XYZ file of C-alpha atoms in Angstrom:
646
model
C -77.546 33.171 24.353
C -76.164 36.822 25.102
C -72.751 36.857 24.118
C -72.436 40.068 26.362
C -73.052 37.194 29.561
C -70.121 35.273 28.709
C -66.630 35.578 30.444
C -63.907 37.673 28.776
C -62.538 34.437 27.160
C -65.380 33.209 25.563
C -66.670 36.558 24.555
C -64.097 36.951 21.995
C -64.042 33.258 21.222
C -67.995 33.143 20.368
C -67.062 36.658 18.321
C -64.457 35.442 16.498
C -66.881 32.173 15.546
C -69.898 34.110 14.589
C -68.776 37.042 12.648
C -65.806 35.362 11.325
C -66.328 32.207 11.015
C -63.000 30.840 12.404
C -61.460 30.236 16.476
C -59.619 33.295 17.552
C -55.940 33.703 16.869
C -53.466 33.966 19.432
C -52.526 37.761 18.816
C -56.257 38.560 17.724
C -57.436 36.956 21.209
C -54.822 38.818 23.091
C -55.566 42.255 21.647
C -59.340 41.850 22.454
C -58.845 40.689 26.036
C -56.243 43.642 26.547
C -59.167 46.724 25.319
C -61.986 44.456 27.557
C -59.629 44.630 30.492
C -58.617 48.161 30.011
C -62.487 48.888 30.570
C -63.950 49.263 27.015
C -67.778 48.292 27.086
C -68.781 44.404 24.985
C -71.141 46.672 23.154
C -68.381 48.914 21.419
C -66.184 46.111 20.786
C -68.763 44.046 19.359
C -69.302 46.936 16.991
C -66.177 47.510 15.794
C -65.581 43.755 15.600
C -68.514 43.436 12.875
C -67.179 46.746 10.918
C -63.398 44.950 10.406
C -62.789 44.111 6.974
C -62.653 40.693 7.323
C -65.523 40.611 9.259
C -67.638 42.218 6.296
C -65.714 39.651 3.834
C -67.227 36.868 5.821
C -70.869 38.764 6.263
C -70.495 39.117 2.219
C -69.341 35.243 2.048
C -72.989 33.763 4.225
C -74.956 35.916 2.449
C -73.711 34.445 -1.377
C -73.534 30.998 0.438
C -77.232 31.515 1.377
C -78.779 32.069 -1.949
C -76.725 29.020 -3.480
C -78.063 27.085 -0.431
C -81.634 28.436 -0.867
C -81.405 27.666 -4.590
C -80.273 23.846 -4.228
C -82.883 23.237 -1.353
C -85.748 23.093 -3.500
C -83.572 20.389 -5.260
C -83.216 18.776 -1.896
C -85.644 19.463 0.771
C -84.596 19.235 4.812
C -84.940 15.850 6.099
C -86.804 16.755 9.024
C -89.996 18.050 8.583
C -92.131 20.685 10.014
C -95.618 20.294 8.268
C -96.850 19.335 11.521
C -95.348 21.845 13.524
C -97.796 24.552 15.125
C -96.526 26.024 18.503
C -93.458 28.120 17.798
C -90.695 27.312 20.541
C -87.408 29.407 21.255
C -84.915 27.460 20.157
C -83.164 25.799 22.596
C -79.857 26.581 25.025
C -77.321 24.187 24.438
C -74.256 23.419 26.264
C -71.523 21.531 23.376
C -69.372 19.229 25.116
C -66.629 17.989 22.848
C -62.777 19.263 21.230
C -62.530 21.444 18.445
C -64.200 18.667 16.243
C -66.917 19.991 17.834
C -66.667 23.941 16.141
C -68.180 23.212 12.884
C -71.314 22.132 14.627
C -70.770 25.341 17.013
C -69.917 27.349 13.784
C -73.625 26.362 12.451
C -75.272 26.744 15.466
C -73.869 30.278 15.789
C -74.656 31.424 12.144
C -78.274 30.286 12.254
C -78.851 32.182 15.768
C -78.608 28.909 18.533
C -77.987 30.064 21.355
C -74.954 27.476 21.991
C -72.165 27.673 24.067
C -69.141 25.309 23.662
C -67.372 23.707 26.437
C -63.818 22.105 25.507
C -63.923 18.165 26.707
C -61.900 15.346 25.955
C -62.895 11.704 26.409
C -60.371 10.973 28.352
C -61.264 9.159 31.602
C -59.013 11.806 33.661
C -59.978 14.939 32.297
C -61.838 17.109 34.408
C -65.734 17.789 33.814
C -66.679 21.239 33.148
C -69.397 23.555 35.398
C -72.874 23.406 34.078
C -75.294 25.614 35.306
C -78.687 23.793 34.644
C -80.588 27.335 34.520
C -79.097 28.286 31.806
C -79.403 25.561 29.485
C -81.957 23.305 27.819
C -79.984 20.468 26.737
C -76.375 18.911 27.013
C -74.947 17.941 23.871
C -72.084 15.104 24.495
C -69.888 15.293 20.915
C -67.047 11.909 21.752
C -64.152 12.168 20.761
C -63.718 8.970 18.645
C -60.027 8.172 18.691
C -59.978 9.356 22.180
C -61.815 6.460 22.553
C -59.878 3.907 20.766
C -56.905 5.510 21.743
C -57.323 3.734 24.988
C -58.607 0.762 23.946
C -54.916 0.384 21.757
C -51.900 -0.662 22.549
C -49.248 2.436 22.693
C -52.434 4.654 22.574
C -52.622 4.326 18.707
C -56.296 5.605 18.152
C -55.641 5.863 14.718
C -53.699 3.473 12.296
C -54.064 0.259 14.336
C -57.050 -1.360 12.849
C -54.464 -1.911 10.019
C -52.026 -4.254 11.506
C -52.430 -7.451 10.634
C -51.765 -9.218 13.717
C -53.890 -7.316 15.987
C -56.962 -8.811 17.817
C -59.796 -7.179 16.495
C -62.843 -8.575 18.855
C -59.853 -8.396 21.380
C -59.569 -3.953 20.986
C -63.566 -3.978 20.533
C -64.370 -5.399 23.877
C -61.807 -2.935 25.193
C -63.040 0.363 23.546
C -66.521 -0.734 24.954
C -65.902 -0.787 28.039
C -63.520 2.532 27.832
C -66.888 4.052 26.105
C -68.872 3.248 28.630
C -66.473 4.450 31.693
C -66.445 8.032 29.748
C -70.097 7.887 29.459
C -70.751 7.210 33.072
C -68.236 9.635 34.173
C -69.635 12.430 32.300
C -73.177 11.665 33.475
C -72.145 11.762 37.373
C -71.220 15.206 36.224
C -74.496 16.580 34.379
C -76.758 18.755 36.759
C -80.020 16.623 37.394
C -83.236 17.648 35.540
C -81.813 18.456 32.340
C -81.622 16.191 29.070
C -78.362 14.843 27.948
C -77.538 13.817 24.502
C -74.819 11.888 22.801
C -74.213 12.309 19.416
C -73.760 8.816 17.516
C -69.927 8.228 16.081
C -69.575 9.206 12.487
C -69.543 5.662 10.964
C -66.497 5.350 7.951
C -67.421 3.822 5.233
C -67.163 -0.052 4.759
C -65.022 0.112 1.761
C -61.549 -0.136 3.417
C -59.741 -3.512 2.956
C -60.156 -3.190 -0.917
C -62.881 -4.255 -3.431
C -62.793 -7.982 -2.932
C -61.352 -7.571 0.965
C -63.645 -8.547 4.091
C -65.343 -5.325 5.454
C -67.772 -5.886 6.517
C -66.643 -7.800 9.615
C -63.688 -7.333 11.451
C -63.200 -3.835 10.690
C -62.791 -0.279 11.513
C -66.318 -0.238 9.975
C -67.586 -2.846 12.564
C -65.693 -1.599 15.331
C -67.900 2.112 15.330
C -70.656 0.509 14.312
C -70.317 -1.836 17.310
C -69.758 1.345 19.176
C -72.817 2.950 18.151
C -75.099 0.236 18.945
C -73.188 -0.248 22.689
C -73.798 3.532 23.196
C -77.670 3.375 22.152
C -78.355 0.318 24.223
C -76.586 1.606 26.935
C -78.265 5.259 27.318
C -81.675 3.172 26.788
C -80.731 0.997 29.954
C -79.475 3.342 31.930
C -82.228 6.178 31.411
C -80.347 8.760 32.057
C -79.456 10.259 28.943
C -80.401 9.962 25.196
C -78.446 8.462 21.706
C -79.332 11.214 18.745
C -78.474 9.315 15.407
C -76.691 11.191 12.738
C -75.488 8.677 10.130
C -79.070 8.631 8.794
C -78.657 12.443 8.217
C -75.630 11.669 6.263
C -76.873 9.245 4.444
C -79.684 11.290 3.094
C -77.478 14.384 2.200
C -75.201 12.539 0.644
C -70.932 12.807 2.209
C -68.708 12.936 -0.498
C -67.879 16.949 0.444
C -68.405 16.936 3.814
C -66.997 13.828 5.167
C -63.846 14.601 6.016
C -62.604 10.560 6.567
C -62.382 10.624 2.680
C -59.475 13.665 2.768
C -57.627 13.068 6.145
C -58.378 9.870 8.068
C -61.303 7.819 8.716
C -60.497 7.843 12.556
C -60.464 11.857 12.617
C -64.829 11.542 12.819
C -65.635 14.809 11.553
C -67.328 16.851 9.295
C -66.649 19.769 7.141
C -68.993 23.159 8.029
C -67.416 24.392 4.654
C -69.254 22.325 2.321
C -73.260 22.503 1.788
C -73.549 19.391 2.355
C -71.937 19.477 6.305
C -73.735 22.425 6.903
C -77.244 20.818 5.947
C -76.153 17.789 7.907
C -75.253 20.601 11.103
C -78.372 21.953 10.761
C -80.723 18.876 10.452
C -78.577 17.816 13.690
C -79.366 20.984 15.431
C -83.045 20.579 14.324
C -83.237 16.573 15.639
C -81.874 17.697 18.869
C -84.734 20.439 19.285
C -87.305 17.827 18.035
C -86.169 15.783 20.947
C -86.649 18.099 23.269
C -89.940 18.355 21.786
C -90.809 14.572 22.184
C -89.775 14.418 25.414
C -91.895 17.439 25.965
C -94.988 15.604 24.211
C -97.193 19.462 24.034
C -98.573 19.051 20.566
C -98.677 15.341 20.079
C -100.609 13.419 16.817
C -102.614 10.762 18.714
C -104.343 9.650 15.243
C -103.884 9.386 11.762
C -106.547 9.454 9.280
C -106.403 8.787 6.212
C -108.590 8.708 2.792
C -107.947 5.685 0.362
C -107.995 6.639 -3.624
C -105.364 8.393 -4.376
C -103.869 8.512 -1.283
C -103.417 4.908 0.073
C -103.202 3.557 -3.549
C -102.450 5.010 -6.733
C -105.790 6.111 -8.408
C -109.632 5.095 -8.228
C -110.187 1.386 -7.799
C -114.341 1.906 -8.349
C -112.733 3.340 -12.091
C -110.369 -0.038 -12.672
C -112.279 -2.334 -15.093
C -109.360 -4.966 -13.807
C -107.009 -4.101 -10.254
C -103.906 -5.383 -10.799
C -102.044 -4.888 -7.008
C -98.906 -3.979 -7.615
C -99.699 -0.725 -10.272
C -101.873 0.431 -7.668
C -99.547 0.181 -4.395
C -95.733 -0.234 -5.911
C -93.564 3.078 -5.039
C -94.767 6.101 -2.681
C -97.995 4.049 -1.516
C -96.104 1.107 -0.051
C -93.846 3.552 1.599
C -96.831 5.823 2.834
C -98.325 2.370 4.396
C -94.882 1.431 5.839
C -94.884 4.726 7.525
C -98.752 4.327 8.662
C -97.753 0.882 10.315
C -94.819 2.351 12.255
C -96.858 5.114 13.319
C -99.485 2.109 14.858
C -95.834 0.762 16.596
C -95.391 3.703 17.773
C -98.737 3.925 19.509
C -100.791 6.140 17.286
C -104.114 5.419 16.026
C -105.175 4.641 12.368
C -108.069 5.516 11.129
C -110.122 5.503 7.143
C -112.668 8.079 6.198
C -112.710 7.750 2.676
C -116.090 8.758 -0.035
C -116.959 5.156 -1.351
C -119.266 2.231 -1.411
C -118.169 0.703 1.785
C -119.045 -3.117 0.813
C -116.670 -3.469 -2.667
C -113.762 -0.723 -0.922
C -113.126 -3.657 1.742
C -113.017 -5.713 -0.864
C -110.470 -3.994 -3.092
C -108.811 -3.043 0.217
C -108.140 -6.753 0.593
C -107.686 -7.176 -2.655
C -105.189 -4.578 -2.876
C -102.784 -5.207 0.060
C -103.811 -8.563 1.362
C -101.965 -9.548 4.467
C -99.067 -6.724 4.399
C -101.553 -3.868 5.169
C -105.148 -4.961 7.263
C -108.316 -3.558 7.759
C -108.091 -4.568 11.700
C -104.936 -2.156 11.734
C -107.555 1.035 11.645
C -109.393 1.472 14.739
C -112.055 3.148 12.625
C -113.045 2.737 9.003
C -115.774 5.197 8.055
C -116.927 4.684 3.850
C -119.667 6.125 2.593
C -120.846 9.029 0.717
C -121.340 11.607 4.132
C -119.253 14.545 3.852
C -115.588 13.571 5.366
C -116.195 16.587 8.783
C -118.898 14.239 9.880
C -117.278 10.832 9.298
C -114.477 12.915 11.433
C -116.552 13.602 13.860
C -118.129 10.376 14.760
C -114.257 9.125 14.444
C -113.044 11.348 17.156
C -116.340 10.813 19.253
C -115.723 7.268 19.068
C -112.155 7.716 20.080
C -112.832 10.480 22.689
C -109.495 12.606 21.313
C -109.686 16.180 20.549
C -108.957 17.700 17.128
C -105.783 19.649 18.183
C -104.212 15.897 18.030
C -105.467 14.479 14.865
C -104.391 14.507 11.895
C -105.826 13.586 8.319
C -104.099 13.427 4.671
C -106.010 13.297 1.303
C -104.973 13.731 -1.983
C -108.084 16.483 -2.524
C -107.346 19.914 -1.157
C -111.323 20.418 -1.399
C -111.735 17.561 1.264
C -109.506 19.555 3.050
C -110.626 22.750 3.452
C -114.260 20.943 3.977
C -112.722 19.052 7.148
C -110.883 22.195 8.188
C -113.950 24.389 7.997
C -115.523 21.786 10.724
C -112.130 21.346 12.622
C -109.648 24.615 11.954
C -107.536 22.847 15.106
C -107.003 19.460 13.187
C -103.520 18.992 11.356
C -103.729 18.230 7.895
C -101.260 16.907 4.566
C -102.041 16.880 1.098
C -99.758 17.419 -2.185
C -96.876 15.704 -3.174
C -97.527 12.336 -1.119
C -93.926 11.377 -0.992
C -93.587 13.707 1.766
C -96.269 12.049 3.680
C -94.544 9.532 4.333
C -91.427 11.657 5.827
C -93.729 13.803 7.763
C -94.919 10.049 9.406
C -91.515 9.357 10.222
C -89.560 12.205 11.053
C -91.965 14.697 12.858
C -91.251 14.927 16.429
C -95.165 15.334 16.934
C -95.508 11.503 15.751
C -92.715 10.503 17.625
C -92.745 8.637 21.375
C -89.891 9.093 23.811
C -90.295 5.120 24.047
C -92.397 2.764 22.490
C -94.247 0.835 25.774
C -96.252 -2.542 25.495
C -99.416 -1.120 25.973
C -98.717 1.064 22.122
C -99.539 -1.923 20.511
C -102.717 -2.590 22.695
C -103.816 0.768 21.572
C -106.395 -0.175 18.488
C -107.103 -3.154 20.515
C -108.505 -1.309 23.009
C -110.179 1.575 20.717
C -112.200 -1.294 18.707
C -113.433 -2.883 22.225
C -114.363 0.348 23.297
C -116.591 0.231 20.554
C -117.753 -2.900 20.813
C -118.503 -2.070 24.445
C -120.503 0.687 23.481
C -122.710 -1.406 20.724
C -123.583 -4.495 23.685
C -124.630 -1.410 25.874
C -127.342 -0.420 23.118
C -130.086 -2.827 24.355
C -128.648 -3.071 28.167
C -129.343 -1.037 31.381
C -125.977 0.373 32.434
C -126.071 -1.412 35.835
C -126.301 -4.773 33.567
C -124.030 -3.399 30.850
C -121.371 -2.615 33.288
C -121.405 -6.197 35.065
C -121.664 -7.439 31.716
C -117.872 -5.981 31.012
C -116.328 -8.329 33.471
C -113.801 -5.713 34.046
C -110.755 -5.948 35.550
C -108.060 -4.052 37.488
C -104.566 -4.919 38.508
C -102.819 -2.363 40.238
C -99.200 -1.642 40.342
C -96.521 0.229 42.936
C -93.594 1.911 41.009
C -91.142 3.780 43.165
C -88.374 4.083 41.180
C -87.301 3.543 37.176
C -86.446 -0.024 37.627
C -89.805 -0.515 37.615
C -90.819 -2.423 34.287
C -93.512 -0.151 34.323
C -92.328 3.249 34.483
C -91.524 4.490 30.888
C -95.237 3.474 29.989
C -96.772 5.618 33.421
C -94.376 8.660 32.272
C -95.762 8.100 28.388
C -99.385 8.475 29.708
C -98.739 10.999 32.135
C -97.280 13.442 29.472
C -99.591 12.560 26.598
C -103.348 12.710 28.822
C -105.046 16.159 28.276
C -108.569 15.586 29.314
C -108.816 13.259 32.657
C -105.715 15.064 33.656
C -106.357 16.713 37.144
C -103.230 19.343 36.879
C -102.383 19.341 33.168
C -98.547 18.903 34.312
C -96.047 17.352 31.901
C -93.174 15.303 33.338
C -89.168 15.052 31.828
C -87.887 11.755 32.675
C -85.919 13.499 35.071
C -88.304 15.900 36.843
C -89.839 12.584 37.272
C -87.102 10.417 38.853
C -86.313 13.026 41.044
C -89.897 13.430 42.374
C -89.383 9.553 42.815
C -86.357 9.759 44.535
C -87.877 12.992 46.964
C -90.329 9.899 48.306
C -93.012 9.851 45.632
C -94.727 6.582 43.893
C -97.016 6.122 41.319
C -100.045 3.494 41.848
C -100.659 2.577 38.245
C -103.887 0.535 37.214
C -103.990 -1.708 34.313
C -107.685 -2.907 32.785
C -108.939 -5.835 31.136
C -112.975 -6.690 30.405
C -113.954 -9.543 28.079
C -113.367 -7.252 24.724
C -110.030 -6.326 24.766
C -106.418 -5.894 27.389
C -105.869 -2.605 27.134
C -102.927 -2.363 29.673
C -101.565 0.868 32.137
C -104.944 3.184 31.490
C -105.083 5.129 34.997
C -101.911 6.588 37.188
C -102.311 8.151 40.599
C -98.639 10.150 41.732
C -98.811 10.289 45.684
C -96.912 11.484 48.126
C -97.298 11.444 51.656
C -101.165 12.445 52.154
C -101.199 14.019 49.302
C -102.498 12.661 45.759
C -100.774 15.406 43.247
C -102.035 14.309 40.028
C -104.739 11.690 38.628
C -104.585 10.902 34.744
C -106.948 8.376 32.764
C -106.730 6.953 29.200
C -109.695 8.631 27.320
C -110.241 4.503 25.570
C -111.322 3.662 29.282
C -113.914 6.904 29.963
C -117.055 5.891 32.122
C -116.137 2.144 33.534
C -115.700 4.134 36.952
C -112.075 3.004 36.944
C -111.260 6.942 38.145
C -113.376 5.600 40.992
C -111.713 2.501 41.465
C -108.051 4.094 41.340
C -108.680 6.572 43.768
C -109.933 3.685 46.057
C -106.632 1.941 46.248
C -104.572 4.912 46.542
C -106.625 6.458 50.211
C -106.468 2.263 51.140
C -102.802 2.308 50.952
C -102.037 5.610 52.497
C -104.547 4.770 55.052
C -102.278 1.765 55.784
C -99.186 4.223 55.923
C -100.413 5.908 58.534
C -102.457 8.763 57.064
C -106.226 9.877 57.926
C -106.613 12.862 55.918
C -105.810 13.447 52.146
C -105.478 16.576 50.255
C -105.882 16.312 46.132
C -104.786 18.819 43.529
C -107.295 20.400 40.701
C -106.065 22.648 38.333
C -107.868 23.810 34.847
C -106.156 24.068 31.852
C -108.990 24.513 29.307
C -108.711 20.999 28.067
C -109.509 18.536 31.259
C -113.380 19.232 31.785
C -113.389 15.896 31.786
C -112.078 15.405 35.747
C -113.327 19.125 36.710
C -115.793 16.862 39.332
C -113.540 14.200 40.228
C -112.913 15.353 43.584
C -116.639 17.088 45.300
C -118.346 13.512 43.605
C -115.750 11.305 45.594
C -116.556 13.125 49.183
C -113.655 15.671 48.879
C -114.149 19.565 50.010
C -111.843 22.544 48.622
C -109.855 24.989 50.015
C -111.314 28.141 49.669
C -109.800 29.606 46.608
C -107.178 27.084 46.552
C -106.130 24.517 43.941
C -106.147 21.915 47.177
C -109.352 19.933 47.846
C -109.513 17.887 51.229
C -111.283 14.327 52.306
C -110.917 11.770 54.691
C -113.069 8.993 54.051
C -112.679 6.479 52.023
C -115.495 6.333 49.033
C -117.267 3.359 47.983
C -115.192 0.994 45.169
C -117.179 0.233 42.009
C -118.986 -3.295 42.817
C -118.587 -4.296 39.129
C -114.606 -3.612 39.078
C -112.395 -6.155 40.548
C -109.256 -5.519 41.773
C -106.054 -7.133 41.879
C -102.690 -6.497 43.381
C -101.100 -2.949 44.867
């Protein structure tokens, strides 16, 4: 953010912050604001600013701090990853909402070039919201004030000290703070321009070690009262939709608070932490960098839709086909059993899992088994391709049989040779090898295999990959008439028209991660897409089922008046004419609304060849060098789909 844009004010705050390090001074503030007034230009005063002495001292002070940082990374590495990272992104405007436990996270965000700008809130339920202009921000970052909070939850406002007395109602003052939490949260969001992301920061959690070594603290407790906070705030922001929880105690877990907690110095209500120390900063900056991943998920541009993964040395410890005897636990104890734990949340998640590994395939599955038994299954890959091919064509037919493209795939082995073999064939394709502990954090804490909500249809996802296939095996000796009668397939069809709808976060998770039966290419923020709701749009969303497999919400139609603005369709569900089908219902119903024509929407992106017919091969004509194609008949519905509901 140009700190030549800002008001007078803030201009010498932000100053003061960056070069300094520190808020202004009273005197300091005043002598600024008097040369700015008197008419001398930002640019001049921002030079002579940075050539002050103490200015230089504190220029001379990041740039030691630095190195020592630099130094003790490699002991520690960043949380957050960015091995998977490939399209570089601005980073993002932020508007800081919070009191002046909010500057250390502004002082951060400032020295590592964020383009933040800090608006001073309490979390009072009277104070008054500040003016945010949603063009010139990104994201809102909410920072509570904690014993705001439970300052109005206790009796004489003590937000501080009362957890301590012994004859106060504990459950009584944690119902109370709850509900005050949730009046300041839903009076800030009234306030927040629509269309841009809102984020709360959890409460720093104090430690549980209060009421002495043998005391109860577990329960009953300061502890348990933020804690209970927390978990009222995510559930909340989850129901609600509006806005999003962004976890931090995780962050300070990892980094370790002893120096940059500052409950362990002043008091554990004050719920803040030092930018001084290393530590804080880290914790600042891995805060800074979860928000921007986020953003990113929400986003969902550069998505990994699969995993693959080899097997010695990668999913176990070593060469089984070596092993004269296997015994399990050397062979999967330590990084392997996390690097499967992180495979299996991935699956949650709604990613695909797949094996190409260089082995005889018959005695692997039975090692596999062998190996991992019921914690880790063969049926939890939607692919397993061992033999002795080289791995780029095992990838291939993986990704054929699929139908994703290699900008969304990623595969890990232990052998940088297999590597660079596979990324000779695929130079789009993601890729991890080295130290595997990291694997397992790049699994986890990536935003590109993250979901802005896990739906019911993620766990239908391998499901529906390994019926595709078995679809495409009973096809083999069938006509395609026969084979597609054979399917017994299914369609029930669904009207969402607002976020209530059960529905809805699973049609916005398709919409945003289909590429190629995509008829626009657009991506969709929750909020874009409520308001498009909310202007008198509705999705028709289609959900299949044939005698392999349920593989739930596959197709989405978003229509509005005559027209039918974007089409998207799952690539498991490719040639079943379910396009077909969709587009069927969707000119039915508006038909019944009142409409005779319909106008569709084509756009290419360089990825969606896949739909680039969709409209001429259902009757519909375009608009001479237009985007907008026109129809207004009604085309003939698949005889081998039925259809339910709408």
């Amino acid at each position: 953010m140009d700190l030549r844009a800002l008001p007078d004010a803030e201009f010498v705050e932000a100053i003061y912050q960056r070069y300094l390090g520190r808020a202004a001074d009273e005197e300091g503030r005043a002598y600024y604001l008097r040369l700015l007034r008197a008419g001398r230009g930002r640019v001049r005063v921002l030079k002579d600013f940075r050539r002050s002495a103490e200015a230089r001292r504190y220029a001379q002070y990041r740039q030691r701090r630095l190195a020592i940082a630099d130094f003790l990374r490699k002991e520690q590495p960043p949380l957050l990853p960015t091995e998977l990272r490939r399209l570089p992104l601005p980073k993002p405007r932020i508007a800081l909402l919070g009191t002046c436990l909010a500057e250390g996270l502004l002082q951060v965000a400032l020295d590592q070039g964020w383009p933040m700008r800090h608006y001073l809130a309490d979390s009072g339920l009277q104070n008054a919201d500040p003016e945010i202009a949603p063009d010139q921000f990104d994201a809102v970052l909410v920072n509570l004030t904690l014993r705001s909070i439970l300052g109005m939850a206790a009796e004489g406002g003590d937000g501080d000290l009362f957890h301590l007395r012994p004859e106060l109602d504990i459950a009584q003052r944690q119902e109370q703070a709850l509900m005050r939490l949730r009046q300041v949260m839903d009076r800030l969001l009234a306030g927040m321009p629509a269309g841009l992301p809102v984020f709360f920061l959890a409460f720093l959690e104090p430690p549980p070690q209060l009421f002495g070594v043998l005391g109860s603290n577990r329960r009953r407790s300061l502890y348990a009262l933020v804690r209970a906070l927390n978990d009222a705030m995510e559930q909340a922001l989850v129901e609600q939709g509006r806005a999003y929880f962004l976890e931090i105690n995780d962050i300070r877990q990892y980094y370790g608070d002893a120096t940059a907690y500052d409950g362990y110095d002043a008091h554990y209500t004050h719920h803040s932490l030092s930018p001084v120390s290393l530590q804080g900063e880290w914790i600042y900056q891995d805060i800074l960098e979860r928000l921007d991943g986020a953003l990113r998920v929400l986003s969902a541009e550069d998505s990994v839709k699969i995993v693959i993964t080899d097997l010695d040395n990668t999913l176990w410890r070593g060469v089984l086909a070596e092993e004269d005897e296997i015994v399990p636990w050397q062979h999967t104890e330590g990084w392997p059993l996390g690097y499967a734990e992180a495979l299996l949340e991935c699956k949650r998640r709604g990613i695909l899992l797949a094996i190409c590994s260089k082995n005889d395939e018959g005695p692997t599955r039975e090692r596999f088994q062998q190996l991992w038994g019921q914690r880790l299954r063969l049926e939890d890959f939607c692919s397993v391709q061992i033999n002795w091919q080289p791995k780029s064509q095992n990838i291939a037919q993986i990704l054929r049989t699929i139908n994703i493209l290699p900008d969304h795939a990623l595969f890990i082995d232990d052998h940088p040779l297999e590597i660079e073999e596979v990324r000779r064939a695929f130079p789009r394709m993601r890729f991890l090898t080295g130290a595997p502990e990291r694997w397992r954090h790049a699994l986890l804490y990536a935003p590109e295999t993250q979901v802005a909500r896990v739906s019911e249809e993620s766990g239908l996802r391998t499901d529906s990959i390994q019926a595709k296939a078995a679809r495409e095996l009973a096809a083999v000796d069938m006509d395609r008439d026969a084979w597609l009668w054979s399917l017994g397939l299914t369609l029930r069809f669904d009207r969402i028209v607002d976020v209530g709808h059960f529905r809805y976060a699973r049609a916005l998770e398709l919409l945003n991660r289909t590429n190629q039966f995509n008829t626009t290419g657009q991506r969709w923020s929750d909020a874009e897409l409520r308001d498009w709701l909310a202007s008198g749009g509705w999705l028709l969303a289609a959900r299949a089922e044939d005698r392999f497999a349920n593989h739930g919400l596959v197709a989405l139609a978003l229509l509005r008046d005559h027209g039918i603005e974007q089409v998207v369709l799952s690539c498991r569900v490719f040639s079943l004419g379910i396009e077909s089908a969709l587009l069927v219902e969707a000119l039915r119903q508006m038909q019944e609304s009142g409409h005779a024509d319909f106008v569709g929407h084509f756009t290419a992106t360089g990825r969606n060849d896949a739909c680039r017919d969709f409209w001429p091969a259902h009757g519909f004509t375009q608009d001479a060098g237009s985007s907008l194609w026109r129809g207004s008949l009604v085309p003939d519905a698949p005889t081998w789909i039925r259809s339910e509901g709408g």
